[in-house]
CSV table of C-alpha atoms in Angstrom, one decimal:
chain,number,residue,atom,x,y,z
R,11,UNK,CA,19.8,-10.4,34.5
R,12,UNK,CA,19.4,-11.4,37.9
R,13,UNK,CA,16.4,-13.3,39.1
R,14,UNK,CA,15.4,-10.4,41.3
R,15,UNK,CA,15.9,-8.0,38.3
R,16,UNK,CA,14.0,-10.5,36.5
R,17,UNK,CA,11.2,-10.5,39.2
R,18,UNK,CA,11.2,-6.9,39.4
R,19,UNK,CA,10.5,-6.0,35.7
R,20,UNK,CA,7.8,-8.9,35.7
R,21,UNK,CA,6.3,-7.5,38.6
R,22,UNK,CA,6.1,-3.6,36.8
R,23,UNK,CA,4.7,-5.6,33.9
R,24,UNK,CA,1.9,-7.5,35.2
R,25,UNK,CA,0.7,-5.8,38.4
R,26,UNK,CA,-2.2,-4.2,38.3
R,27,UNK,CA,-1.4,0.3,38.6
R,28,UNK,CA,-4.0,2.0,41.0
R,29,UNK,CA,-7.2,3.2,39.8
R,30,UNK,CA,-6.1,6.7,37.8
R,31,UNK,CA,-9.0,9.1,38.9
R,32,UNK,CA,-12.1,9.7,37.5
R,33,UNK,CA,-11.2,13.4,36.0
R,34,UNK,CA,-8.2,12.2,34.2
R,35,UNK,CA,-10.2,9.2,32.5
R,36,UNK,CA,-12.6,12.0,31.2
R,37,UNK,CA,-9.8,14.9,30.0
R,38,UNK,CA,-7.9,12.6,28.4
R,39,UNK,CA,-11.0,11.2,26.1
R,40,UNK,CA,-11.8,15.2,25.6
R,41,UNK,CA,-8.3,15.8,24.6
R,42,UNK,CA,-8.6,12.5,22.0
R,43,UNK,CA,-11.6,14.4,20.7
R,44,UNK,CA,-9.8,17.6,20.1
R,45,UNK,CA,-7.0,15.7,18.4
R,46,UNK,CA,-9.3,14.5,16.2
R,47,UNK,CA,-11.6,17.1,15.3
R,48,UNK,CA,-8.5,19.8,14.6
R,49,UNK,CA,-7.0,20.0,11.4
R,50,UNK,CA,-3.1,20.2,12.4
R,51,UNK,CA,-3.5,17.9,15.7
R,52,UNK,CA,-4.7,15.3,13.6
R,53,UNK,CA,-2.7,16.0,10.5
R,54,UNK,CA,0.3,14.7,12.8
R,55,UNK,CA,-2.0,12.5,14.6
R,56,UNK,CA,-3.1,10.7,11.8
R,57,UNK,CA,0.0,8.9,11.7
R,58,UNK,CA,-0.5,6.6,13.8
R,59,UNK,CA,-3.9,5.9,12.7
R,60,UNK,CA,-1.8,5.2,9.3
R,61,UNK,CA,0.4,2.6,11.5
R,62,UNK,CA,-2.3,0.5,13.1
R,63,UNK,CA,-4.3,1.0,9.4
R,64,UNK,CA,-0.9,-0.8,7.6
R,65,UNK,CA,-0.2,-3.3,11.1
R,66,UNK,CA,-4.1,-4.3,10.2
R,67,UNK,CA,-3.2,-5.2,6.6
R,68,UNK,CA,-0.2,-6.7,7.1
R,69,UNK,CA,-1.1,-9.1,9.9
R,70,UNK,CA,-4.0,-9.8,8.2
R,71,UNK,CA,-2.1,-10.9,5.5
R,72,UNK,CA,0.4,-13.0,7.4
R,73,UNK,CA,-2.7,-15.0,9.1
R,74,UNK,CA,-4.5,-15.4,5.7
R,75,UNK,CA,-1.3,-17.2,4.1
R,76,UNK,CA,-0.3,-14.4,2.2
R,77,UNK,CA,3.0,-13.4,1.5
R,78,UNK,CA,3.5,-10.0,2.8
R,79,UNK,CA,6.4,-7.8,1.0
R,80,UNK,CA,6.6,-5.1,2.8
R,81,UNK,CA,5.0,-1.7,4.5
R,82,UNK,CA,5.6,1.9,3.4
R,83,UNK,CA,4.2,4.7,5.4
R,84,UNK,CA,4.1,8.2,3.8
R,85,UNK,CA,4.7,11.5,5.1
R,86,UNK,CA,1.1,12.8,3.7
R,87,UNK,CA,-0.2,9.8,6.4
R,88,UNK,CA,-1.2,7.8,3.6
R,89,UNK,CA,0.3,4.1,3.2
R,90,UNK,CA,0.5,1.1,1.5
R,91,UNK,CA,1.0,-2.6,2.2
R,92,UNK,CA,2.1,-5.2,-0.5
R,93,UNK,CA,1.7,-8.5,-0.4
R,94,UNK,CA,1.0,-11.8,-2.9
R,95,UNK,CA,-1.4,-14.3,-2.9
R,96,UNK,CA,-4.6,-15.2,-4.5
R,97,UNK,CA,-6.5,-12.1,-6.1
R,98,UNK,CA,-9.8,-13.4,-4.3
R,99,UNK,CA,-11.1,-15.3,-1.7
R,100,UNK,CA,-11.0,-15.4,1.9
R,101,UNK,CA,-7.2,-14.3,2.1
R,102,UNK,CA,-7.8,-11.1,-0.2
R,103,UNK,CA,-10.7,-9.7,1.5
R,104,UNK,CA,-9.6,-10.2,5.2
R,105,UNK,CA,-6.7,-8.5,4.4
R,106,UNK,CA,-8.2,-5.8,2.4
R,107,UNK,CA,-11.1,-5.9,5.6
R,108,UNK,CA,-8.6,-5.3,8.0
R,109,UNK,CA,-7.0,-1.5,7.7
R,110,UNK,CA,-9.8,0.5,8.0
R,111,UNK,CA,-11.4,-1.4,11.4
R,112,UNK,CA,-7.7,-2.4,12.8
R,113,UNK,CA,-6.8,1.4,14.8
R,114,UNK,CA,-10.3,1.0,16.4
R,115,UNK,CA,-9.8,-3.2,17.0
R,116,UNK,CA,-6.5,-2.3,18.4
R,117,UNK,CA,-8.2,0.7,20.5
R,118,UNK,CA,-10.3,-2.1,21.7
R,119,UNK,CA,-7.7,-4.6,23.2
R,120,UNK,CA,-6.0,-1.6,24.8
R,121,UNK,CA,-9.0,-0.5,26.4
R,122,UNK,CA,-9.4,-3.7,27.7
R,123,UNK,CA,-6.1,-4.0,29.1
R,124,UNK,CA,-6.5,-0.5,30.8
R,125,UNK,CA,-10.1,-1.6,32.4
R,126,UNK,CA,-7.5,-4.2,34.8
R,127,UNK,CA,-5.2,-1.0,35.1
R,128,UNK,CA,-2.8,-2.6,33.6
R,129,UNK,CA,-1.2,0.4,32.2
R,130,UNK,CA,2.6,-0.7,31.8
R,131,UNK,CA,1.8,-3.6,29.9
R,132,UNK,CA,-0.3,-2.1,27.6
R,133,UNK,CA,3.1,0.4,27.0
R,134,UNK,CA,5.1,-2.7,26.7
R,135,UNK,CA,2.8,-4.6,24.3
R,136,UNK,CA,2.7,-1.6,22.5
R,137,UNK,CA,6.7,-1.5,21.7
R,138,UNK,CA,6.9,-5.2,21.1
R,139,UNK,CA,4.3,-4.5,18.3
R,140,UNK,CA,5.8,-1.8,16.8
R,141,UNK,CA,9.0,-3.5,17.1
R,142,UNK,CA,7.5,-6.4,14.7
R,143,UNK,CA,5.9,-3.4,12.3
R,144,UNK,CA,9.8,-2.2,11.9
R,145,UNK,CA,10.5,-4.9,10.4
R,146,UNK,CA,8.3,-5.1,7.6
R,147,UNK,CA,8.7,-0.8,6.9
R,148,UNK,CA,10.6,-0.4,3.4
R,149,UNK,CA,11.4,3.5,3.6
R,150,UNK,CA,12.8,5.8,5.1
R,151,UNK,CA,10.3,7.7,6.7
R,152,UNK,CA,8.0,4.7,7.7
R,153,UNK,CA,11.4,3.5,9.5
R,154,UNK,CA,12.3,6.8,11.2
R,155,UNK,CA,8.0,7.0,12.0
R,156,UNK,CA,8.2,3.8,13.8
R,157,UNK,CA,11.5,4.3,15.4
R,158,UNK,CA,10.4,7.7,17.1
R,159,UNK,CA,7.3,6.5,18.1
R,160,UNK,CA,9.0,3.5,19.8
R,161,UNK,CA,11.4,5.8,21.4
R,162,UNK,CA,8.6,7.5,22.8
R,163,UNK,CA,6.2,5.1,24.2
R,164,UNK,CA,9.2,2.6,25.7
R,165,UNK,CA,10.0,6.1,27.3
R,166,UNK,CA,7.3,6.6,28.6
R,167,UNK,CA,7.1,3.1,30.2
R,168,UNK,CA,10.6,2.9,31.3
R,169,UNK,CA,11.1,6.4,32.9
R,170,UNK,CA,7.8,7.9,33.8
R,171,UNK,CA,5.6,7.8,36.6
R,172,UNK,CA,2.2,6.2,37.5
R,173,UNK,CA,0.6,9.2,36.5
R,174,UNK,CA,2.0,10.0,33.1
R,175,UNK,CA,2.0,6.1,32.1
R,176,UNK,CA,-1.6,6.9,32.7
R,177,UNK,CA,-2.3,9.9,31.0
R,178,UNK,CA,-0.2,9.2,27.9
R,179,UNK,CA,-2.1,5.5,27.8
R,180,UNK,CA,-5.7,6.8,28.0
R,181,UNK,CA,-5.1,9.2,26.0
R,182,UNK,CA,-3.4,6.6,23.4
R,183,UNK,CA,-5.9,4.2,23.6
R,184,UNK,CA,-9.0,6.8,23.3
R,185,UNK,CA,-7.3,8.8,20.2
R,186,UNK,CA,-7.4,5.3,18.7
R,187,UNK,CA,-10.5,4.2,19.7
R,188,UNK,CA,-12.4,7.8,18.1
R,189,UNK,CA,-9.5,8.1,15.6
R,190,UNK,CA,-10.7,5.2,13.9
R,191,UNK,CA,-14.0,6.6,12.8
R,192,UNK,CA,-12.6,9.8,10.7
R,193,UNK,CA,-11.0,7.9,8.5
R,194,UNK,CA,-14.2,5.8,7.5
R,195,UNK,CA,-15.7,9.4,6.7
R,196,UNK,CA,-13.3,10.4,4.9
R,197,UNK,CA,-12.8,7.3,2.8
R,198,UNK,CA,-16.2,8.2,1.7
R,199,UNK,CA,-15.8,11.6,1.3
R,200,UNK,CA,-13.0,11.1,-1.0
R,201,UNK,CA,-14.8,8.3,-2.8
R,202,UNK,CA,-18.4,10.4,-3.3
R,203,UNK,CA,-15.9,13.0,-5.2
R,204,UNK,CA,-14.6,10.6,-7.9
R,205,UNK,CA,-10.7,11.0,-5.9
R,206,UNK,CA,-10.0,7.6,-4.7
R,207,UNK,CA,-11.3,4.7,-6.8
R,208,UNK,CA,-8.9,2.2,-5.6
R,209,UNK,CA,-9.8,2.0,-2.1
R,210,UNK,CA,-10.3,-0.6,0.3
R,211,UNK,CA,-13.7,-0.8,-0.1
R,212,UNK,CA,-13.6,-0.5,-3.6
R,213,UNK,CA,-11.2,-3.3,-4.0
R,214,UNK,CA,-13.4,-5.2,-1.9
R,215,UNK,CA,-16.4,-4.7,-4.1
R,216,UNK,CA,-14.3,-5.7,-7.0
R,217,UNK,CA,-13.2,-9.4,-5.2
R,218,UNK,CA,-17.0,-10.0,-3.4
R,219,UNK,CA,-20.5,-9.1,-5.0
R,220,UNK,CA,-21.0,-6.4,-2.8
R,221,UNK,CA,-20.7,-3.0,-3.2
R,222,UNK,CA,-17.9,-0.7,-2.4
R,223,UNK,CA,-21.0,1.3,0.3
R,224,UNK,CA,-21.7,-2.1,2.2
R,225,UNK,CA,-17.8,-2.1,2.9
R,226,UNK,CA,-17.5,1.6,4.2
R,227,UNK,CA,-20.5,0.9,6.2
R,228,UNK,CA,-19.2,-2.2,8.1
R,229,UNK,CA,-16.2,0.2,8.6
R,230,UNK,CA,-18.4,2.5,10.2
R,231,UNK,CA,-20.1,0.0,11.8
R,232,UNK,CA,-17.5,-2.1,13.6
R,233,UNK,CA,-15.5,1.0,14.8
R,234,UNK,CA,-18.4,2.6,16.7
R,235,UNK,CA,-19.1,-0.8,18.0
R,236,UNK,CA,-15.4,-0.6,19.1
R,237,UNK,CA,-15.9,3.0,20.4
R,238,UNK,CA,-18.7,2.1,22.4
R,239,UNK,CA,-17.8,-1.0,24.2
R,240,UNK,CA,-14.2,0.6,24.6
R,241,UNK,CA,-16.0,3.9,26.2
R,242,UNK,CA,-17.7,1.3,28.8
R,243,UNK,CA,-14.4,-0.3,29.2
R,244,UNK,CA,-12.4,2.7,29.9
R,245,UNK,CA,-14.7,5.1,31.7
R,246,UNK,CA,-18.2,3.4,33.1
R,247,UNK,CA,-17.0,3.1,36.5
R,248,UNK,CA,-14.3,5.8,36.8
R,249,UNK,CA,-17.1,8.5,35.6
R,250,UNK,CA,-19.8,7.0,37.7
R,251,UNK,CA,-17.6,8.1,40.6
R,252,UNK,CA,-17.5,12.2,39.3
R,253,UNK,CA,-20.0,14.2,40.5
R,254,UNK,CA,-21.0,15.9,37.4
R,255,UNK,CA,-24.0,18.2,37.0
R,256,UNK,CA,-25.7,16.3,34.2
């Protein structure tokens, strides 16, 4: 690569995009909503919920000292991420900690990179990470998952306009950001009716002397947290400028 090709694609990755207007910060947090509150949208939705919920775990577990094995995402959105270590302590519980607050946490980061506008590196950082989740998938269909939805987001940073980058970013970054939260209810849902005694939480209750409710709580907890400040991030001074009758 040249040094002015080189200059150029630094230049799409770290300058700041314009401001995107006011009304598209707002329809594309409604749209998140809808996503998430309908049952086929987020059926296929959910999937990348299950991504950033595995990426949590496994990172987690790489930081921790733990030897990580491998990631499988399923087609029913569900997934699992194995890895050896101690069966307690710090290491165990940070990584078990991790999946349920990580599509929020990462929501977070990307709201924070779109509050500077910059949209194309939030794209790019997006790829490199989903790059480094490829290599730790161990089937099929968490390999073809992460492959389309690579395809699709370096497409979108490569080939489309200012506009689109910021459409299909917002909208990104809020479904994660109130995406995170279902999840948390449903744990609990699941767990109230006897169906999923395994869980995150419950495996932390059985590694900490706290109870498997304290756990789904700080899940709760820390992604409206995430939701909140990532709202402020995203949208306090965009929707200060619409002039909206309420």
């Amino acid at each position: 690569m040249s040094i002015d090709g080189f200059t150029d694609v630094w230049n799409r990755l770290f300058d700041a995009q314009p401001d995107p207007p006011p009304l598209l910060v707002l329809l594309t947090g409604l749209v998140a909503l809808a996503v998430v509150l309908t049952r086929l949208p987020w059926r296929i939705g959910r999937n990348a919920i299950t991504i950033a919920h595995e990426g949590g775990h496994a990172l987690a577990a790489l930081l921790t000292g733990r030897r990580l094995h491998g990631v499988r995402l399923h087609s029913d959105t569900s997934g699992l991420t194995l890895s050896a270590g101690r069966p307690s302590g710090p290491g165990m519980v940070f990584t078990l900690l991790a999946g349920y607050v990580a599509p929020s946490l990462i929501g977070l980061g990307g709201a924070w990179l779109l509050g500077g506008n910059r949209i194309t590196l939030l794209l790019w950082v997006a790829v490199v990470l989903l790059l480094a989740m490829l290599v730790m998938i161990r089937n099929a269909f968490g390999i073809v998952s992460i492959m389309v939805t690579t395809a699709v987001v370096f497409g979108v940073s490569w080939f489309a306009g200012p506009q689109v980058q910021a459409v299909f970013a917002y909208t990104g970054v809020w479904f994660l950001l109130i995406g995170g939260i279902r999840p948390v209810g449903e744990l609990q849902t699941l767990r109230r009716r006897g169906r999923m005694p395994a869980s995150d939480a419950d495996q932390l209750a059985g590694v900490t002397f706290l109870p498997a409710i304290f756990w789904v709580g700080l899940f709760g907890v820390v992604n409206l947290l995430a939701l909140g400040i990532g709202t402020s991030l995203l949208a306090g001074a965009h929707l200060a400028d619409l002039d909206l009758p309420f």
